PDB file of C-alpha atoms in Angstrom:
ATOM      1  CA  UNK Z   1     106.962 175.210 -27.069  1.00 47.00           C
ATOM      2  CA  UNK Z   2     103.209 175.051 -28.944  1.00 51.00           C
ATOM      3  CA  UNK Z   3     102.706 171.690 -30.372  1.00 53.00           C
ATOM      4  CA  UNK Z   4     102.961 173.165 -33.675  1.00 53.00           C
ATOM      5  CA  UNK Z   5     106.648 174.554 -33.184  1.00 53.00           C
ATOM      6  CA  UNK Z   6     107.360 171.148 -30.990  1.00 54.00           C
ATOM      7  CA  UNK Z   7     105.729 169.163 -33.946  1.00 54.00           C
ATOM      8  CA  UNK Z   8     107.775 171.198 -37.336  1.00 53.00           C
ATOM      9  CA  UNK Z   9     111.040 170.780 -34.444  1.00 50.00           C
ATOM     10  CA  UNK Z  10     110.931 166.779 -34.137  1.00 51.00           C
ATOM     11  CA  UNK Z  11     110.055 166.672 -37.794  1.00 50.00           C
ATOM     12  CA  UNK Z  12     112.543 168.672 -39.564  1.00 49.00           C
ATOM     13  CA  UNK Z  13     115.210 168.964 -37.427  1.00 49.00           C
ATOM     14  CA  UNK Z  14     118.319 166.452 -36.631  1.00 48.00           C
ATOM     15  CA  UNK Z  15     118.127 164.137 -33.597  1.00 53.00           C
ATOM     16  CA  UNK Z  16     120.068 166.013 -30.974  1.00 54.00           C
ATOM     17  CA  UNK Z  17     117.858 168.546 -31.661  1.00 46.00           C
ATOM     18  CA  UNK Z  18     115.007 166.430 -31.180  1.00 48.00           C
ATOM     19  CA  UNK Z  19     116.311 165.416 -28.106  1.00 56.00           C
ATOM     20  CA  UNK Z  20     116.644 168.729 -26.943  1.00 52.00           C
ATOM     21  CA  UNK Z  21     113.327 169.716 -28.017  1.00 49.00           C
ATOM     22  CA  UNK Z  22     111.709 166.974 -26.268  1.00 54.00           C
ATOM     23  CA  UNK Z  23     113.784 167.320 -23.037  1.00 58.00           C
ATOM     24  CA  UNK Z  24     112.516 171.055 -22.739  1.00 56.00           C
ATOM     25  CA  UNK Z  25     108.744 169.779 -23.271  1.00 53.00           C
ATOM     26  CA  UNK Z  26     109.270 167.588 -20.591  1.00 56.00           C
ATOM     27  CA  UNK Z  27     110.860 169.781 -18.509  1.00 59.00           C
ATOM     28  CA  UNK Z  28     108.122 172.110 -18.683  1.00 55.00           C
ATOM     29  CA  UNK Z  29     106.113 169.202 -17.533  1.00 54.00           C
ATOM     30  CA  UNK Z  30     107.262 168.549 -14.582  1.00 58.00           C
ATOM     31  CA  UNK Z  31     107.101 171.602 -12.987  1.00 55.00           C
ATOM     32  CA  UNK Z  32     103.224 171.460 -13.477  1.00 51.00           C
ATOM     33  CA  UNK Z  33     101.109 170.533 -10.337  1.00 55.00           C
ATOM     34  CA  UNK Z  34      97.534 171.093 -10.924  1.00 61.00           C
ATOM     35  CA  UNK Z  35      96.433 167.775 -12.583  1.00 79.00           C
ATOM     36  CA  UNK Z  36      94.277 169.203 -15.473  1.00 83.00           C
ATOM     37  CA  UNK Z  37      97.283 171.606 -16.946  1.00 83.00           C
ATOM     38  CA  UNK Z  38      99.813 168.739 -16.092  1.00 84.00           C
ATOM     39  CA  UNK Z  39      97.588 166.193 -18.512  1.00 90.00           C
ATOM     40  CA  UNK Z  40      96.804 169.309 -20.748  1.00 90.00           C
ATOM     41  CA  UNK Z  41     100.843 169.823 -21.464  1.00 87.00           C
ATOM     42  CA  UNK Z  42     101.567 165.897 -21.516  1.00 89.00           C
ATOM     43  CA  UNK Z  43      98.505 165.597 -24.535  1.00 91.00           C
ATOM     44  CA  UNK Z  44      99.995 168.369 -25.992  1.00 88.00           C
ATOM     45  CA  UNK Z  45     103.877 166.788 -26.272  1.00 86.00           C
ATOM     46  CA  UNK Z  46     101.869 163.324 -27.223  1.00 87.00           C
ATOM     47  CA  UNK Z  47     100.382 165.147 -29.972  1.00 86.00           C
ATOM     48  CA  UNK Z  48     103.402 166.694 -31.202  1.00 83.00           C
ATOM     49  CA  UNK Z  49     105.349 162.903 -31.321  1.00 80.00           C
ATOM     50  CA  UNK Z  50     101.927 161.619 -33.634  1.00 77.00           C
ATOM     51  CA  UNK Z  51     103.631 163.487 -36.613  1.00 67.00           C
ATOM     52  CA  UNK Z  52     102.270 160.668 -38.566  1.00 68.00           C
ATOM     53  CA  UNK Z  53     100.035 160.004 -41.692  1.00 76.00           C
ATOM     54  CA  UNK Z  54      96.840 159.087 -40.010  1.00 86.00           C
ATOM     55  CA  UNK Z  55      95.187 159.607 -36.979  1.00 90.00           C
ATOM     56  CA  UNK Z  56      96.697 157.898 -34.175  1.00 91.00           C
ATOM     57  CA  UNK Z  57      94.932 156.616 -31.496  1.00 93.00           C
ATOM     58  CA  UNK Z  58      96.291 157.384 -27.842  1.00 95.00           C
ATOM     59  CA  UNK Z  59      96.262 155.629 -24.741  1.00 96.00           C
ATOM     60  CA  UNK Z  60      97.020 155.395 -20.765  1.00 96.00           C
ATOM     61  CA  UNK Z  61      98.968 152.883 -18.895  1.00 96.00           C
ATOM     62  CA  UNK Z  62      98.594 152.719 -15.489  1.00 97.00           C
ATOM     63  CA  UNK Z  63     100.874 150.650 -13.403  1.00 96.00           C
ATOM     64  CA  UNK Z  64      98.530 149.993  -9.806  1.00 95.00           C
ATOM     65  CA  UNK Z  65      99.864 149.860  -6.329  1.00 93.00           C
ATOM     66  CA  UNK Z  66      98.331 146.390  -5.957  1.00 93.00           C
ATOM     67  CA  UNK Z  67      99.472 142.563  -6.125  1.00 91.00           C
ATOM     68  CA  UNK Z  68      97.115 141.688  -9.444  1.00 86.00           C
ATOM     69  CA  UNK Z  69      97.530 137.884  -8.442  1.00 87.00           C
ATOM     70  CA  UNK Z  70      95.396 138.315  -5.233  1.00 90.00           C
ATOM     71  CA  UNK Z  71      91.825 137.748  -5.751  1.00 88.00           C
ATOM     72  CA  UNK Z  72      90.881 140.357  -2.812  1.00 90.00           C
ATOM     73  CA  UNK Z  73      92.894 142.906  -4.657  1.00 91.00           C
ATOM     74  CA  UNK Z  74      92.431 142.019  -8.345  1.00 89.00           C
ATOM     75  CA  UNK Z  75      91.347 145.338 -10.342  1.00 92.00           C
ATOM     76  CA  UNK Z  76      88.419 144.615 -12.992  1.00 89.00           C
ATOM     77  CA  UNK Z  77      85.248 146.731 -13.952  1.00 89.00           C
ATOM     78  CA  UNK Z  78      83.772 149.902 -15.929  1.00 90.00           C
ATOM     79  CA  UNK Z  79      84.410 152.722 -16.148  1.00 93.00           C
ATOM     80  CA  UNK Z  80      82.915 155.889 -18.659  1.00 92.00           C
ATOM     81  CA  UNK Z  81      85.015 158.066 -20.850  1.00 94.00           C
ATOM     82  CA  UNK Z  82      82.593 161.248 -21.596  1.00 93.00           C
ATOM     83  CA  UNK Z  83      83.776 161.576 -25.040  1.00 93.00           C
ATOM     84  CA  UNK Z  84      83.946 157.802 -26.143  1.00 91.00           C
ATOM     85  CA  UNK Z  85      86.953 156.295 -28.014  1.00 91.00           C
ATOM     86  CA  UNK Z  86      85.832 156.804 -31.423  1.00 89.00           C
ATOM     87  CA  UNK Z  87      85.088 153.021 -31.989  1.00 88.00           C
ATOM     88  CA  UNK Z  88      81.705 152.063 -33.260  1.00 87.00           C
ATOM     89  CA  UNK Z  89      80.599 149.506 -30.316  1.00 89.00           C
ATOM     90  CA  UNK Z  90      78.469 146.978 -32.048  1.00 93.00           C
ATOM     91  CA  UNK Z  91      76.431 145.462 -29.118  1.00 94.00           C
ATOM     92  CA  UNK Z  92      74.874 142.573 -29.073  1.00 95.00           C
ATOM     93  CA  UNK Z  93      72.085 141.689 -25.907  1.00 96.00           C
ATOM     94  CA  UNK Z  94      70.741 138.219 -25.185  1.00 96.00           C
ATOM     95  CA  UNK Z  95      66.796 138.459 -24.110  1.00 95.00           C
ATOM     96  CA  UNK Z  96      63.210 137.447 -24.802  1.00 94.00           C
ATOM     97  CA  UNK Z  97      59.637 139.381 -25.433  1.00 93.00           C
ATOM     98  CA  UNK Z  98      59.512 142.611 -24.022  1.00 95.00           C
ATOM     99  CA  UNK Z  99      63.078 143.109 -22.456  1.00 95.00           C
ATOM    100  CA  UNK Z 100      64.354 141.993 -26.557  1.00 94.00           C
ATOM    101  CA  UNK Z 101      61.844 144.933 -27.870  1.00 95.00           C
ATOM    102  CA  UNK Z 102      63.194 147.092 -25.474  1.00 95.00           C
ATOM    103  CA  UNK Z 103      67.026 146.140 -26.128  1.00 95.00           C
ATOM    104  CA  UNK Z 104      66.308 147.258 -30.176  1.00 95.00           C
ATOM    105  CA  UNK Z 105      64.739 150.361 -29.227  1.00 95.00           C
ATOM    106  CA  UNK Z 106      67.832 151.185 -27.085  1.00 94.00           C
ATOM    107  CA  UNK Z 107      70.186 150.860 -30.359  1.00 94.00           C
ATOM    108  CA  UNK Z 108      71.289 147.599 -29.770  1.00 95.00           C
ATOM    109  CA  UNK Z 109      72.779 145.458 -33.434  1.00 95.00           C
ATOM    110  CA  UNK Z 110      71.959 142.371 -32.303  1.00 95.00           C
ATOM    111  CA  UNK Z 111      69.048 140.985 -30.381  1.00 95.00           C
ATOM    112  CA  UNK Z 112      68.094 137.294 -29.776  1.00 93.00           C
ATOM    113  CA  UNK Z 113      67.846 134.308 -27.463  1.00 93.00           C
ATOM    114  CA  UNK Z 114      67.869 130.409 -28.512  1.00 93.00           C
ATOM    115  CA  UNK Z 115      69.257 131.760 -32.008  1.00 94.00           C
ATOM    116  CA  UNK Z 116      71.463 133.972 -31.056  1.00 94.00           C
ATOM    117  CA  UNK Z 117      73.178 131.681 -28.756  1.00 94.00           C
ATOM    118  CA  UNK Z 118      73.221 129.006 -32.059  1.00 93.00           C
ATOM    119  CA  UNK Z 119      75.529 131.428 -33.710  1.00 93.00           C
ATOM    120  CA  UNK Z 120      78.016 131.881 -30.897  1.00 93.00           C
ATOM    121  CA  UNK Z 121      78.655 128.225 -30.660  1.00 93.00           C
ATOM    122  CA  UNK Z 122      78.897 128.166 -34.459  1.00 92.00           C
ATOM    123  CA  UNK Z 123      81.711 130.753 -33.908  1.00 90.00           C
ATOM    124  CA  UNK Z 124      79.689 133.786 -35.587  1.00 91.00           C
ATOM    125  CA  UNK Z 125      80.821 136.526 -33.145  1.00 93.00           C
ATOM    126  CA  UNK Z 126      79.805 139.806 -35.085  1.00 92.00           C
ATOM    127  CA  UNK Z 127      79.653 141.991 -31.752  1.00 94.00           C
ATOM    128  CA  UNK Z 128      82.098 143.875 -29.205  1.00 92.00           C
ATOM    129  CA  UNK Z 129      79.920 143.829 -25.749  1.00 91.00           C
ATOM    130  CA  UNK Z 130      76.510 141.349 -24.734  1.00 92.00           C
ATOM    131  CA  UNK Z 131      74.465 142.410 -22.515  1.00 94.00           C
ATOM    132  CA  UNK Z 132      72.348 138.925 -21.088  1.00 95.00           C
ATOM    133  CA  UNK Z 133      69.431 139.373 -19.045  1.00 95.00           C
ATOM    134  CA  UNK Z 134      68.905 137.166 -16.076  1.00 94.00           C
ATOM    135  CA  UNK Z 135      66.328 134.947 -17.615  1.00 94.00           C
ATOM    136  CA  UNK Z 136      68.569 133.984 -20.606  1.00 93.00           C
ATOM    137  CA  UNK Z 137      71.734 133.191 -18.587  1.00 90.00           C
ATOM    138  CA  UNK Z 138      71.265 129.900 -17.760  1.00 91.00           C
ATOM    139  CA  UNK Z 139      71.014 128.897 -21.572  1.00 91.00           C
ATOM    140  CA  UNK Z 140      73.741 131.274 -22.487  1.00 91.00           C
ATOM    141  CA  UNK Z 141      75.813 129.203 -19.969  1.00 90.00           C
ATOM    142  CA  UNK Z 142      76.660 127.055 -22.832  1.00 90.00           C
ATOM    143  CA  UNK Z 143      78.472 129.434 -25.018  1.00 92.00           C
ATOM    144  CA  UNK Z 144      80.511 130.090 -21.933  1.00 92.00           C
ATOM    145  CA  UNK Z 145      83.663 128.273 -23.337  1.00 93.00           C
ATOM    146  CA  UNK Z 146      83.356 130.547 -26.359  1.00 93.00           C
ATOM    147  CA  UNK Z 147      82.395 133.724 -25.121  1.00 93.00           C
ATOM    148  CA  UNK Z 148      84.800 133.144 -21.864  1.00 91.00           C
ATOM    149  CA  UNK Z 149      88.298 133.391 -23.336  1.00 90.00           C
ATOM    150  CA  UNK Z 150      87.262 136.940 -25.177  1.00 90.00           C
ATOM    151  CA  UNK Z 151      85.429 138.837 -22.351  1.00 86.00           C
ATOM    152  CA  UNK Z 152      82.810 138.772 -23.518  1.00 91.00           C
ATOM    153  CA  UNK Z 153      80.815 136.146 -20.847  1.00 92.00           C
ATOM    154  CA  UNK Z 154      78.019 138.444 -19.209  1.00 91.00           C
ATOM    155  CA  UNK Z 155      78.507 138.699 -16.043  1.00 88.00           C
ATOM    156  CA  UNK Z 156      76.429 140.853 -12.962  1.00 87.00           C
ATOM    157  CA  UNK Z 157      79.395 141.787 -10.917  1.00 82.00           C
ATOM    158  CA  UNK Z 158      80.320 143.849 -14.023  1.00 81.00           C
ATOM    159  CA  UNK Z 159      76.877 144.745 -14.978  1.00 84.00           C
ATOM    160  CA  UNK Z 160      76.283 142.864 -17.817  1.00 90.00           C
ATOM    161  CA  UNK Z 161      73.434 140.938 -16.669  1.00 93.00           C
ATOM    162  CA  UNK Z 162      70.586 143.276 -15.818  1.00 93.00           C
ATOM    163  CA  UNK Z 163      66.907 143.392 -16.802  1.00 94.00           C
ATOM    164  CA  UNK Z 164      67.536 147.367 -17.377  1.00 94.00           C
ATOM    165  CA  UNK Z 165      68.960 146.736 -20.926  1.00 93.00           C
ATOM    166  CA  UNK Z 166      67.812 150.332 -22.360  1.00 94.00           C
ATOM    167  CA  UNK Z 167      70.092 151.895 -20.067  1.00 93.00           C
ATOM    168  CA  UNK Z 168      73.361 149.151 -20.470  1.00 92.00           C
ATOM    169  CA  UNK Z 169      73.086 149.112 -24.092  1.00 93.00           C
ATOM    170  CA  UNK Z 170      73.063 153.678 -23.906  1.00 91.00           C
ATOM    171  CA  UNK Z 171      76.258 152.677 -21.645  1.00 89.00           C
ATOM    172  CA  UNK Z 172      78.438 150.842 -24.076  1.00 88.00           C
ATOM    173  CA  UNK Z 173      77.347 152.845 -26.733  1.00 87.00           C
ATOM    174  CA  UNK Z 174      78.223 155.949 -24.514  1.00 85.00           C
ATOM    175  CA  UNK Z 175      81.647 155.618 -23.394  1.00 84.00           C
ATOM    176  CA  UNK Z 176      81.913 152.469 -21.283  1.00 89.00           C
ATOM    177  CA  UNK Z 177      84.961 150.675 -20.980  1.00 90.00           C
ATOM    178  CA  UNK Z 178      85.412 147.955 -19.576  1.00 89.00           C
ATOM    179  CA  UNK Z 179      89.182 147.487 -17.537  1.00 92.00           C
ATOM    180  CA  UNK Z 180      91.317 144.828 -15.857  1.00 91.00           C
ATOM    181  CA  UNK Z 181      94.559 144.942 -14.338  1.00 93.00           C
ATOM    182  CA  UNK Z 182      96.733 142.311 -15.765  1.00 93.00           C
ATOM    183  CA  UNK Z 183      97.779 139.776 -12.890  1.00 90.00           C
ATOM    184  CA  UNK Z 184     101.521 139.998 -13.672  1.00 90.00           C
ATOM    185  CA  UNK Z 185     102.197 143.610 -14.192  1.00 93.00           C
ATOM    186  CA  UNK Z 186      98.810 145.161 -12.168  1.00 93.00           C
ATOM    187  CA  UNK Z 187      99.012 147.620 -15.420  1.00 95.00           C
ATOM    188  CA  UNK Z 188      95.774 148.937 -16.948  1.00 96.00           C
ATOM    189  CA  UNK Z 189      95.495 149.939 -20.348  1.00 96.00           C
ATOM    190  CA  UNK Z 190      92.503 151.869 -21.559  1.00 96.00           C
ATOM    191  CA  UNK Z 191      91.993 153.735 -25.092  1.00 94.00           C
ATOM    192  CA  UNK Z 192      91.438 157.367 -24.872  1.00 95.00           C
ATOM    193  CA  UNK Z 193      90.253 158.023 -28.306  1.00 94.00           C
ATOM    194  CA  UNK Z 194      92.485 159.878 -31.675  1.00 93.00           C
ATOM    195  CA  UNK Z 195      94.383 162.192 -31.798  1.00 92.00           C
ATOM    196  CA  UNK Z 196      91.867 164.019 -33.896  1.00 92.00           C
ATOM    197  CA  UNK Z 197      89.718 164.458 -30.729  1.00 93.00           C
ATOM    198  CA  UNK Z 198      91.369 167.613 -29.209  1.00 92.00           C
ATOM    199  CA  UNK Z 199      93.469 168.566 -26.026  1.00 92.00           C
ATOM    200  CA  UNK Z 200      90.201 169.301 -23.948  1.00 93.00           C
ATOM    201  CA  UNK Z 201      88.530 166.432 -24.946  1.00 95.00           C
ATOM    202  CA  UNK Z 202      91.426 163.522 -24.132  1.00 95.00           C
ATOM    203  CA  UNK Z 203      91.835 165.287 -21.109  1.00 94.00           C
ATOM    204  CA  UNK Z 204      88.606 164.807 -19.802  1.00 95.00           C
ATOM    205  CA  UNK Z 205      88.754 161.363 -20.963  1.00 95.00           C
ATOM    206  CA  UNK Z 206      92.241 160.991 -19.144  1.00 95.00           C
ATOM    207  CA  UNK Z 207      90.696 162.531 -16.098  1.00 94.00           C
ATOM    208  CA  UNK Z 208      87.633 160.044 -16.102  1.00 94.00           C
ATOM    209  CA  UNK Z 209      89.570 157.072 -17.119  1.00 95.00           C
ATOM    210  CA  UNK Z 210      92.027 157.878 -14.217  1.00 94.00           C
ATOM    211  CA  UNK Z 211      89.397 158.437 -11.761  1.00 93.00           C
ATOM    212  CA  UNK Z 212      87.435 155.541 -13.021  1.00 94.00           C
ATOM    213  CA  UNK Z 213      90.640 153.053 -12.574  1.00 95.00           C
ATOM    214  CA  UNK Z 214      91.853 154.343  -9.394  1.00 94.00           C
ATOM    215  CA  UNK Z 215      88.437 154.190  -7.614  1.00 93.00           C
ATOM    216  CA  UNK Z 216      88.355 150.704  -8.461  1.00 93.00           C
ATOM    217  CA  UNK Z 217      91.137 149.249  -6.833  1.00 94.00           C
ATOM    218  CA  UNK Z 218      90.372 148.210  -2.894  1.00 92.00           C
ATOM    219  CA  UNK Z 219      89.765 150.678  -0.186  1.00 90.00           C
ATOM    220  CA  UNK Z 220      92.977 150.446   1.480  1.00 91.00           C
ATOM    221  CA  UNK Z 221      94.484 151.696  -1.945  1.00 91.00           C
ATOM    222  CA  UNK Z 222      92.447 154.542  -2.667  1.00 86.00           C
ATOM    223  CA  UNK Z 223      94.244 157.254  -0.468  1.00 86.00           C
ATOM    224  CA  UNK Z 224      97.601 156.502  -2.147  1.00 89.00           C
ATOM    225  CA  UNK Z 225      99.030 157.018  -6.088  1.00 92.00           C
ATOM    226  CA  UNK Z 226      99.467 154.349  -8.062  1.00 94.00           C
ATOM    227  CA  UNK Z 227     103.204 153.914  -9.341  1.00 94.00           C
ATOM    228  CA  UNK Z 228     103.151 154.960 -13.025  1.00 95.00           C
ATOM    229  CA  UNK Z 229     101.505 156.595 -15.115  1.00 96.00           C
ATOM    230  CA  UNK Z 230     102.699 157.232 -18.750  1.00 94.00           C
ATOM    231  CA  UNK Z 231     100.797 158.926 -21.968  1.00 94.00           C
ATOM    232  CA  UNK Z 232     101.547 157.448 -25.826  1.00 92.00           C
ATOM    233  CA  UNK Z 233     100.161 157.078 -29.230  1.00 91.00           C
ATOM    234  CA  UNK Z 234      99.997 154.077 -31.940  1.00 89.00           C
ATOM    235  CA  UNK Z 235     103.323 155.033 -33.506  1.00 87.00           C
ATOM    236  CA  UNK Z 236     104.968 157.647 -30.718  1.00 83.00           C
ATOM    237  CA  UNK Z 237     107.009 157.470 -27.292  1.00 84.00           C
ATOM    238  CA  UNK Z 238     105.489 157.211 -24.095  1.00 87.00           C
ATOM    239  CA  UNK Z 239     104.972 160.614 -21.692  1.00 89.00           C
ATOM    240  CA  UNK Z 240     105.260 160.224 -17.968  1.00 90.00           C
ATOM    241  CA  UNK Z 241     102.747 162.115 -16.058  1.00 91.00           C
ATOM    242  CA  UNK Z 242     103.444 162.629 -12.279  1.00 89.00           C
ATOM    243  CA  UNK Z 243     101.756 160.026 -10.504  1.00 88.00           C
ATOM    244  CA  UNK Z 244     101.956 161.944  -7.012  1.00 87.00           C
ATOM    245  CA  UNK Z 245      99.626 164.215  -8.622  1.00 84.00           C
ATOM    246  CA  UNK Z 246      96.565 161.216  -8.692  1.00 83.00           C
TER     247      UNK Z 246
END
């Protein structure tokens, strides 16, 4: 079934219908091994379940082969979608003199020090991602209880504090996403981008954001699947994917 015929099927027709609509789809699904077509039919039947009226935005789950509440196996990090999510990033980066000229000239919205920290602890917040370089860290240390709590601390294991500022503020604004496994579930949820964006484009970004995930997990991990891996939208079902195939 096209996503157009699957699409008119689930809209139109009467549930058992719909159920055996679906049940082909998936069907069809499974029998795929090669991991590009197999993401390629899953976005497809995703697409077809957003019969909504606006744009929905679709996302993986990833269920980990790892205990989350170990700290030697805890998953956390970047990773880069090639086509973005479609969210405007606003990005703020914490720096002095030269690195702060350089930081604007990179695209960044916000760029300060002393003040910009003032603002923080007064609980104005008007960014998604800081970048701090290693200078200003020490005095950003006291924002810590604010910034803490929302992930949004800087921190170098994740690459947040760096005296190359042009090229983590081109980053965020590029497609990073940042990731972490939660400790009860080890599931990791990351945002693919809209519906709107195409099969071949949420597949690549599938692709990356699986590869990205995966290869972060510890090297004992790495040679084996993780344990789920399911497909959805805002306002639609979720779509298993074959996790033997990653």
């Amino acid at each position: 079934l096209s996503v157009a015929m699957l699409r008119c099927t689930l809209a139109r027709q009467a549930p058992n219908v719909r159920r055996m609509a679906t049940q082909a789809a998936q069907d069809k699904l499974a029998k795929l091994t090669a991991s590009r077509q197999h993401v390629e039919e899953a976005l497809q039947l995703v697409s077809a379940f957003a019969a909504r009226g606006f744009d929905e935005s679709v996302a993986i789950s990833i269920l980990l082969n790892v205990d989350a509440k170990r700290s030697d196996e805890r998953v956390r990090g970047n990773i880069i979608l090639p086509h973005g999510t479609g969210k405007v990033i606003r990005i703020a980066v914490f720096a002095r003199g030269e690195l702060a000229d350089e930081a604007r000239a990179a695209g960044a919205d916000l760029v300060g020090a002393e003040d910009l920290v003032k603002e923080v602890i007064e609980g104005n917040i008007n960014f998604d991602r800081c970048v701090a370089t290693p200078d200003v860290l020490p005095m950003l240390a006291k924002a810590a209880r604010i910034l803490g709590p929302k992930g949004l601390m800087p921190s170098p294991k994740r690459g947040s504090v760096t005296i190359e500022v042009t090229e983590a503020v081109k980053r965020a604004k590029g497609g990073e996403v940042e990731v972490k496994a939660e400790k009860t579930t080890a599931g990791v949820s990351v945002g693919l981008g809209r519906v709107s964006f195409g099969t071949e484009r949420l597949s690549d970004n599938v692709l990356a954001a699986l590869s990205g995930v995966l290869a972060l997990r510890p090297a004992r991990f790495r040679s084996k699947p993780p344990l789920k891996i399911v497909l959805s939208t805002t306002m639609g079902p979720a779509v298993k994917l074959n996790h033997q195939l990653f």
